[in-house]
Amino acid sequence: MYNEPMLKDDALKGKTIVVTGGGTGLGRAMGTYFLKLGANLVITSRKLEVLQKTANEMEAETRGKVLAVQCDVRDYAQVEEVLAQTLQKFGSVEGLLNNAAGNFISPTERLSANAFSSIIDIVLKGTVNCTLAFGKHWIAQKQPATVLNIVTTYAFTGSAYVVPSACAKGGVLALTRSLAVEWGKYGIRTNAIAPGPFPTKGAWDRLLPGDLAKKFDFKNRVPLKRVGENQELANLAAFLMSDFSGYINGEVISIDGGEWLQGAGQMNGLEAIPTEMWDMLEQMTRSAKGS
Ligand code: HXC
Ligand code: NAP
């Protein structure tokens, strides 16, 4: 059930949406669903060959229109070129999905300054570059629009061993909430999604290389005991891109099966206590009355 499409046909008709990092993984899955709902799509990333192959496959699957544009989000001039090519091909643009990211696990003290910067530059500065270029355009055109940022749940909590990513995603979350207020008056809505584990090659190769995938199975960290399905993320992204979410602004929605809260609650570890032990524990806690 959770991998079925949710929105009604044509829910995104008349919208052109740019998805950064749209040639692979979750960006590809969300973009494909936008197309199925009637949107025009622009996908961007550094690898033009990957983008073009994905664009052809997406068009064959959905019969929608896809423009592939090479763009390193760290370079503002390249981002401006995406905007120009989008307008040339489709005439207008209504949505920006900031999905491109870079990440890898490492003890922080092993990182060079450049390694730290490269993640901040892709995730935080890349999101800023795209949002700024598109936002300036929308404000000048007096055109309502939607920005949707993909963060992570450790944007709230921080996380060891992915510290550059945690810093950058935390920054993107601050950007989301700040611009929701500042640009609301222009009709620009800014929201974020914080996905829990959704297996993709890009993420798993860098976060769970080799045997780690078996030793550190994300399913065990999630109260619902499963990882996410791409379509359920796509359903949420499409809703937040669509006019059905027109009064949602500055929100971050976690879609993680309860994973981050499980790590947060002080007594959540009691999950490990077998059911038959609870009778004894109840007696002991009751007998503490009056002590
Ligand atoms: C230590 C490393 C390293 C590693 C790279 N570096 N990998 N340092 N450990 N494993 C260092 C390099 O030595 C270099 O520093 C600097 O980082 C930049 O590396 P480059 O290879 O030159 O960078 P670049 O070509 O720009 O590639 C960026 C990248 C790469 C992030 C390193 O992995 C990439 O292209 N990633 C894109 C896709 C991606 O990461 N997807 C996963 C997103 S998942 P020096 O000092 O030597 O110059 C995600 C999930 C979150 O975000 C939550 C999941 C639950
Ligand atoms: P992915 O397939 O590796 O996606 C990352 C994309 O970003 C790639 O298409 C990559 O393409 C692009 N990219 C990287 N650096 C770029 C740059 N400098 N300029 C432009 N594009 C760049 O991984 P994913 O799992 O689908 O991740 C998608 C998003 O979800 C990310 O924001 C990630 O942080 C987030 N997320 C994922 C998970 C998960 O469990 N998978 C969980 C939480 C959050 P090129 O290499 O061609 O540039």
Coordinates of C-alpha atoms and ligand atoms in Angstrom, one line a residue:
M1 CA 0.0 0.0 0.0
Y2 CA 2.7 2.4 0.9
N3 CA 4.3 2.2 -2.6
E4 CA 1.2 3.4 -4.4
P5 CA 0.9 6.9 -5.9
M6 CA -1.2 9.2 -3.8
L7 CA -2.2 12.4 -5.5
K8 CA -4.9 12.8 -8.2
D9 CA -4.0 13.0 -11.9
D10 CA -2.7 16.3 -13.1
A11 CA -2.0 17.5 -9.5
L12 CA 1.2 19.2 -10.8
K13 CA 0.0 20.2 -14.3
G14 CA 1.2 23.6 -15.4
K15 CA 4.2 23.5 -13.1
T16 CA 7.8 23.3 -14.2
I17 CA 10.0 21.9 -11.4
V18 CA 13.8 21.8 -11.1
V19 CA 15.3 18.9 -9.2
T20 CA 19.0 19.2 -8.3
G21 CA 20.7 15.8 -8.1
G22 CA 17.7 14.6 -10.2
G23 CA 19.5 11.9 -12.2
T24 CA 19.9 9.3 -9.4
G25 CA 18.4 8.0 -6.2
L26 CA 15.7 9.9 -4.4
G27 CA 15.8 12.9 -6.7
R28 CA 15.1 10.6 -9.6
A29 CA 12.2 9.0 -7.8
M30 CA 10.6 12.3 -6.8
G31 CA 11.1 13.7 -10.3
T32 CA 9.5 10.7 -11.9
Y33 CA 6.4 11.1 -9.8
F34 CA 6.2 14.9 -10.6
L35 CA 6.2 14.0 -14.3
K36 CA 3.4 11.4 -13.8
L37 CA 1.4 14.2 -12.1
G38 CA 1.7 16.4 -15.2
A39 CA 4.7 18.6 -14.3
N40 CA 7.5 19.6 -16.7
L41 CA 10.8 18.5 -15.2
V42 CA 14.4 19.8 -15.2
I43 CA 17.0 17.6 -13.7
T44 CA 20.5 18.8 -12.9
S45 CA 23.8 17.4 -11.5
R46 CA 27.5 17.2 -12.5
K47 CA 27.3 14.1 -14.7
L48 CA 25.6 15.0 -17.9
E49 CA 25.7 11.4 -19.3
V50 CA 23.8 10.1 -16.2
L51 CA 21.3 12.9 -16.5
Q52 CA 20.6 12.3 -20.2
K53 CA 20.1 8.6 -19.7
T54 CA 17.7 9.2 -16.8
A55 CA 15.9 11.9 -18.8
N56 CA 15.3 9.5 -21.7
E57 CA 14.1 6.7 -19.4
M58 CA 11.8 9.1 -17.5
E59 CA 10.3 10.4 -20.7
A60 CA 9.7 6.8 -22.0
E61 CA 8.1 5.9 -18.6
T62 CA 5.8 8.9 -18.2
R63 CA 5.5 10.6 -21.6
G64 CA 6.4 13.9 -19.8
K65 CA 9.0 16.5 -20.8
V66 CA 12.4 16.4 -19.2
L67 CA 15.3 18.8 -19.7
A68 CA 18.7 17.6 -18.5
V69 CA 21.2 20.4 -17.6
Q70 CA 24.7 19.9 -16.3
C71 CA 25.3 22.0 -13.2
D72 CA 27.6 21.9 -10.2
V73 CA 25.5 23.6 -7.6
R74 CA 28.6 25.0 -6.0
D75 CA 29.0 27.4 -9.0
Y76 CA 26.5 30.2 -9.0
A77 CA 27.0 31.0 -12.7
Q78 CA 26.1 27.4 -13.5
V79 CA 22.9 27.7 -11.4
E80 CA 21.9 30.8 -13.3
E81 CA 22.4 28.9 -16.5
V82 CA 20.0 26.2 -15.3
L83 CA 17.4 29.0 -14.7
A84 CA 18.0 30.5 -18.1
Q85 CA 17.7 27.1 -19.9
T86 CA 14.6 26.2 -18.0
L87 CA 12.9 29.5 -19.0
Q88 CA 14.0 29.1 -22.5
K89 CA 12.5 25.6 -22.8
F90 CA 9.4 25.8 -20.6
G91 CA 8.7 29.6 -20.3
S92 CA 8.4 29.6 -16.5
V93 CA 9.4 27.7 -13.4
E94 CA 7.2 27.1 -10.4
G95 CA 9.2 24.8 -8.1
L96 CA 12.7 24.1 -6.9
L97 CA 13.6 20.8 -5.2
N98 CA 17.0 21.2 -3.5
N99 CA 18.0 17.5 -3.3
A100 CA 21.7 17.4 -4.4
A101 CA 24.1 16.4 -1.7
G102 CA 27.5 15.0 -0.9
N103 CA 28.3 13.0 2.2
F104 CA 30.6 10.3 3.6
I105 CA 31.4 8.8 7.0
S106 CA 34.6 9.7 8.7
P107 CA 35.9 10.5 12.2
T108 CA 36.0 14.3 12.0
E109 CA 39.7 14.6 13.1
R110 CA 40.6 12.6 10.0
L111 CA 39.1 15.2 7.6
S112 CA 41.1 17.8 5.8
A113 CA 39.7 21.4 5.8
N114 CA 39.0 20.8 2.1
A115 CA 37.0 17.7 2.8
F116 CA 34.8 19.5 5.3
S117 CA 34.4 22.4 2.9
S118 CA 33.4 20.2 0.0
I119 CA 30.4 18.9 1.8
I120 CA 29.4 22.3 3.1
D121 CA 29.8 23.7 -0.4
I122 CA 27.6 21.1 -2.0
V123 CA 24.9 20.9 0.6
L124 CA 24.6 24.3 2.2
K125 CA 26.1 26.6 -0.4
G126 CA 24.6 24.6 -3.3
T127 CA 21.1 25.0 -1.7
V128 CA 21.7 28.7 -1.1
N129 CA 23.0 29.2 -4.6
C130 CA 19.9 27.6 -6.2
T131 CA 17.4 29.2 -3.8
L132 CA 19.0 32.7 -4.3
A133 CA 19.1 32.5 -8.1
F134 CA 15.5 31.2 -8.4
G135 CA 14.2 33.4 -5.6
K136 CA 15.5 36.6 -7.2
H137 CA 13.8 35.6 -10.4
W138 CA 10.5 34.9 -8.7
I139 CA 10.5 38.0 -6.7
A140 CA 11.3 40.1 -9.8
Q141 CA 8.5 38.4 -11.8
K142 CA 6.1 38.7 -8.8
Q143 CA 5.5 35.0 -9.3
P144 CA 4.4 32.6 -6.5
A145 CA 6.6 29.5 -6.2
T146 CA 7.7 26.6 -4.0
V147 CA 11.1 25.7 -2.6
L148 CA 11.4 22.2 -1.1
N149 CA 14.7 21.3 0.6
I150 CA 15.8 17.7 1.4
V151 CA 17.5 17.6 4.8
T152 CA 18.0 14.7 7.2
T153 CA 16.8 14.0 10.8
Y154 CA 20.3 14.7 12.1
A155 CA 19.7 18.3 11.0
F156 CA 17.8 18.5 14.4
T157 CA 20.0 16.3 16.5
G158 CA 23.5 16.5 14.9
S159 CA 25.4 13.3 14.3
A160 CA 28.8 11.9 14.9
Y161 CA 30.8 10.7 11.9
V162 CA 28.9 12.8 9.4
V163 CA 29.7 16.1 11.0
P164 CA 30.1 18.2 7.8
S165 CA 26.8 16.9 6.5
A166 CA 25.1 17.5 9.9
C167 CA 26.4 21.1 9.9
A168 CA 25.3 21.7 6.3
K169 CA 21.8 20.2 6.7
G170 CA 21.3 22.1 9.9
G171 CA 22.1 25.2 7.9
V172 CA 19.6 24.3 5.2
L173 CA 16.9 23.8 7.9
A174 CA 17.7 27.3 9.2
L175 CA 17.5 28.6 5.7
T176 CA 14.1 26.9 5.2
R177 CA 12.6 28.4 8.3
S178 CA 14.1 31.9 7.7
L179 CA 13.0 32.3 4.1
A180 CA 9.5 30.9 4.8
V181 CA 9.0 34.1 6.8
E182 CA 11.0 36.5 4.8
W183 CA 9.7 35.4 1.3
G184 CA 6.2 34.4 2.4
K185 CA 5.0 37.9 1.4
Y186 CA 6.1 37.2 -2.2
G187 CA 4.0 34.0 -2.3
I188 CA 7.1 31.8 -2.1
R189 CA 6.6 28.8 0.2
T190 CA 9.7 27.1 1.7
N191 CA 9.5 23.7 3.3
A192 CA 11.7 20.7 4.0
I193 CA 11.6 17.0 4.2
A194 CA 13.8 15.0 6.6
P195 CA 14.0 11.5 5.3
G196 CA 15.1 8.6 7.5
P197 CA 16.8 5.6 5.8
F198 CA 15.9 5.1 2.1
P199 CA 18.4 2.8 0.5
T200 CA 20.1 4.3 -2.5
K201 CA 23.4 3.5 -4.1
G202 CA 24.7 7.0 -3.6
A203 CA 24.0 7.0 0.2
W204 CA 24.7 3.4 1.0
D205 CA 28.1 3.4 -0.8
R206 CA 29.2 6.3 1.3
L207 CA 27.5 5.7 4.6
L208 CA 27.5 1.9 4.8
P209 CA 30.5 0.7 2.7
G210 CA 31.3 -3.1 2.6
D211 CA 30.2 -5.1 5.6
L212 CA 28.8 -2.1 7.4
A213 CA 25.5 -2.5 5.6
K214 CA 25.0 -5.9 7.3
K215 CA 26.4 -4.9 10.7
F216 CA 24.6 -1.6 10.9
D217 CA 21.2 -2.5 9.5
F218 CA 19.1 0.7 9.5
K219 CA 15.9 -1.4 9.9
N220 CA 16.8 -2.2 13.4
R221 CA 16.9 1.5 14.4
V222 CA 13.4 2.2 13.1
P223 CA 10.4 1.5 15.3
L224 CA 8.4 0.4 12.3
K225 CA 11.2 -2.1 11.5
R226 CA 11.6 -1.2 7.9
V227 CA 13.3 1.3 5.6
G228 CA 11.5 3.8 3.5
E229 CA 10.0 3.2 0.0
N230 CA 10.8 5.8 -2.6
Q231 CA 7.1 6.2 -3.6
E232 CA 6.1 7.2 -0.1
L233 CA 8.8 10.0 -0.1
A234 CA 7.7 11.0 -3.6
N235 CA 4.1 11.2 -2.4
L236 CA 5.1 13.6 0.3
A237 CA 7.3 15.7 -2.0
A238 CA 4.6 16.0 -4.6
F239 CA 2.1 17.1 -2.0
L240 CA 4.5 19.8 -0.7
M241 CA 5.2 20.9 -4.2
S242 CA 1.5 21.0 -5.1
D243 CA -1.1 23.7 -4.4
F244 CA -2.8 21.2 -2.0
S245 CA -0.2 22.2 0.6
G246 CA -0.7 25.9 -0.1
Y247 CA -0.9 26.9 3.6
I248 CA 2.1 24.9 4.7
N249 CA 5.2 27.1 4.9
G250 CA 8.3 26.8 7.0
E251 CA 7.6 23.2 7.9
V252 CA 10.0 20.3 8.1
I253 CA 8.3 16.9 7.9
S254 CA 10.2 13.8 9.0
I255 CA 9.5 10.6 7.1
D256 CA 11.6 8.1 9.1
G257 CA 9.2 5.5 10.7
G258 CA 10.0 7.2 14.1
E259 CA 13.7 6.6 13.9
W260 CA 15.1 9.8 15.3
L261 CA 12.6 9.9 18.2
Q262 CA 13.6 6.4 19.1
G263 CA 17.2 7.6 19.6
A264 CA 16.0 10.6 21.6
G265 CA 13.7 9.3 24.3
Q266 CA 15.6 8.5 27.5
M267 CA 13.7 5.3 28.4
N268 CA 13.3 4.1 24.8
G269 CA 15.9 1.4 25.4
L270 CA 13.4 -0.5 27.6
E271 CA 12.0 -1.8 24.3
A272 CA 14.6 -4.6 25.0
I273 CA 12.7 -5.8 28.1
P274 CA 10.8 -9.0 27.3
T275 CA 7.0 -8.9 27.9
E276 CA 7.1 -11.6 30.7
M277 CA 9.4 -9.4 32.8
W278 CA 6.9 -6.6 33.0
D279 CA 4.8 -8.3 35.7
M280 CA 7.8 -8.5 38.0
L281 CA 8.9 -5.0 37.2
E282 CA 5.4 -3.7 37.9
Q283 CA 5.5 -5.3 41.3
M284 CA 8.8 -3.8 42.1
T285 CA 7.8 -0.3 41.0
R286 CA 4.5 -0.6 42.9
S287 CA 6.3 -1.7 46.1
A288 CA 8.4 1.4 45.9
K289 CA 5.3 3.4 47.0
G290 CA 5.9 4.9 50.3
S291 CA 9.6 4.1 50.3
Ligands
HXC1 C1 38.0 11.5 4.1 C2 37.5 12.3 2.0 C3 36.7 11.2 1.7 C4 36.6 10.2 2.7 C5 36.7 12.5 0.0 N1 37.5 13.1 0.9 N2 36.2 11.3 0.5 N3 38.1 12.5 3.2 N4 37.3 10.4 3.9 N5 35.9 9.1 2.6 C6 38.2 14.4 0.8 C7 39.1 14.4 -0.4 O1 40.4 13.8 -0.1 C8 39.2 15.9 -0.7 O2 40.0 16.6 0.3 C9 37.8 16.4 -0.4 O3 37.2 15.4 0.5 C10 37.0 16.5 -1.6 O4 37.0 15.3 -2.3 P1 36.8 15.2 -3.9 O5 36.8 13.7 -4.2 O6 37.8 16.0 -4.6 O7 35.4 15.9 -4.0 P2 34.3 15.8 -5.1 O8 34.8 15.3 -6.4 O9 33.7 17.2 -5.1 O10 33.2 14.7 -4.5 C11 32.4 15.1 -3.4 C12 32.2 13.9 -2.5 C13 31.7 12.6 -3.3 C14 31.2 14.3 -1.5 C15 33.5 13.5 -1.8 O11 31.5 11.5 -2.4 C16 30.5 12.8 -4.1 O12 30.6 13.3 -5.3 N6 29.3 12.6 -3.5 C17 28.0 12.9 -4.2 C18 26.9 11.9 -3.9 C19 26.7 11.6 -2.4 O13 27.6 11.9 -1.6 N7 25.5 11.1 -2.1 C20 25.2 10.6 -0.8 C21 24.2 11.6 -0.2 S1 23.5 10.7 1.1 P3 41.6 16.9 0.0 O14 42.0 17.7 1.3 O15 42.3 15.6 -0.2 O16 41.6 17.8 -1.2 C22 23.1 11.6 2.4 C23 22.3 10.8 3.4 C24 22.1 11.4 4.7 O17 23.3 12.8 2.5 C25 21.4 10.5 5.8 C26 21.2 9.1 5.5 C27 20.4 8.3 6.5
NAP2 P1 22.4 10.2 -4.4 O1 21.8 9.3 -5.4 O2 23.9 10.1 -4.3 O3 22.0 11.7 -4.8 C1 22.8 12.8 -4.6 C2 22.8 13.6 -6.0 O4 23.4 14.8 -5.8 C3 23.4 12.9 -7.1 O5 22.5 12.8 -8.2 C4 24.6 13.7 -7.5 O6 24.9 13.7 -8.9 C5 24.2 15.1 -7.0 N1 25.3 16.0 -6.6 C6 26.3 15.7 -5.8 N2 27.1 16.8 -5.8 C7 26.6 17.7 -6.6 C8 27.0 19.0 -7.0 N3 28.2 19.6 -6.6 N4 26.3 19.7 -7.9 C9 25.1 19.1 -8.4 N5 24.7 17.9 -8.1 C10 25.4 17.2 -7.2 O7 21.8 10.0 -3.0 P2 20.3 10.0 -2.4 O8 20.3 9.0 -1.3 O9 19.3 9.9 -3.5 O10 20.2 11.5 -1.8 C11 19.3 12.5 -2.2 C12 19.0 13.4 -1.1 O11 18.4 12.8 0.0 C13 20.3 14.1 -0.5 O12 19.9 15.4 -0.2 C14 20.5 13.3 0.8 O13 21.2 14.1 1.8 C15 19.1 13.1 1.2 N6 18.8 12.0 2.2 C16 19.0 10.7 1.8 C17 18.7 9.7 2.7 C18 18.8 8.3 2.3 O14 18.6 7.4 3.1 N7 19.1 7.9 1.0 C19 18.4 10.0 4.0 C20 18.3 11.4 4.4 C21 18.5 12.3 3.4 P3 26.3 14.0 -9.6 O15 27.2 13.1 -8.9 O16 26.0 13.7 -11.0 O17 26.6 15.4 -9.4

